[in-house]
Amino acid sequence: KSMFEGLINWLKNKGISNTLIAFFLFLFFLQLGVIVHESSHVLVARVLGCEAGVHEANFFTGVSGVSCDMFQGAEKNNRLVIIALAGPLIAFLFGCLLWYTGKDAIERMGAIEFWLYSTLPSLYPYMPMSDMAQAISFGLRPGVGWLIFIAVTMFIAYQIAVEVTEKYRPFV
């Protein structure tokens, strides 16, 4: 059973179409991904002793404010690298949680949304203002940034490919 089965049945009983339910779930996971991503920046920043807060969290992006002015030099930059990568990496892990604990396509759809909207764009090293670009500007080596991006992308692609192959093998 899906953890969303009760909600879906309730919406269907209210006469809501499957298309609208799918759209609602898409928006839900999209917003949840932004909230998890931005909250992760803030939580990790506070754990590392920096000041932080979420300034904006809308359907497609969010903005977290972080200040580590109480630290200097490499100590400050290392903290900022970790904080910058916390959002997309924790969103990636949350997507993995949905993927591996989910019982059906709804959780899998949520995981894919977390990965495609809250993880990969933020890890692309040369997307202006991406979290990875910020981490590189704070001192992360670009090669390490590319390795992280490629490893996460390959993991996601593999999970989706295995799912599609297993599901549609009888038709091949």
Coordinates of C-alpha atoms in Angstrom, one line a residue, residues 123-130 132-133 136 142-143 146:
L123 CA 24.8 19.9 -8.2
Y124 CA 25.6 20.9 -11.8
P125 CA 29.0 22.6 -11.4
Y126 CA 28.6 25.3 -14.0
M127 CA 25.0 26.3 -13.6
P128 CA 25.2 29.9 -12.4
M129 CA 24.3 30.2 -8.8
S130 CA 23.9 26.5 -8.3
M132 CA 27.8 23.3 -6.5
A133 CA 29.0 26.5 -8.2
I136 CA 33.4 25.6 -5.9
P142 CA 36.0 21.6 -9.6
G143 CA 37.0 18.0 -10.3
W146 CA 32.1 17.0 -11.2

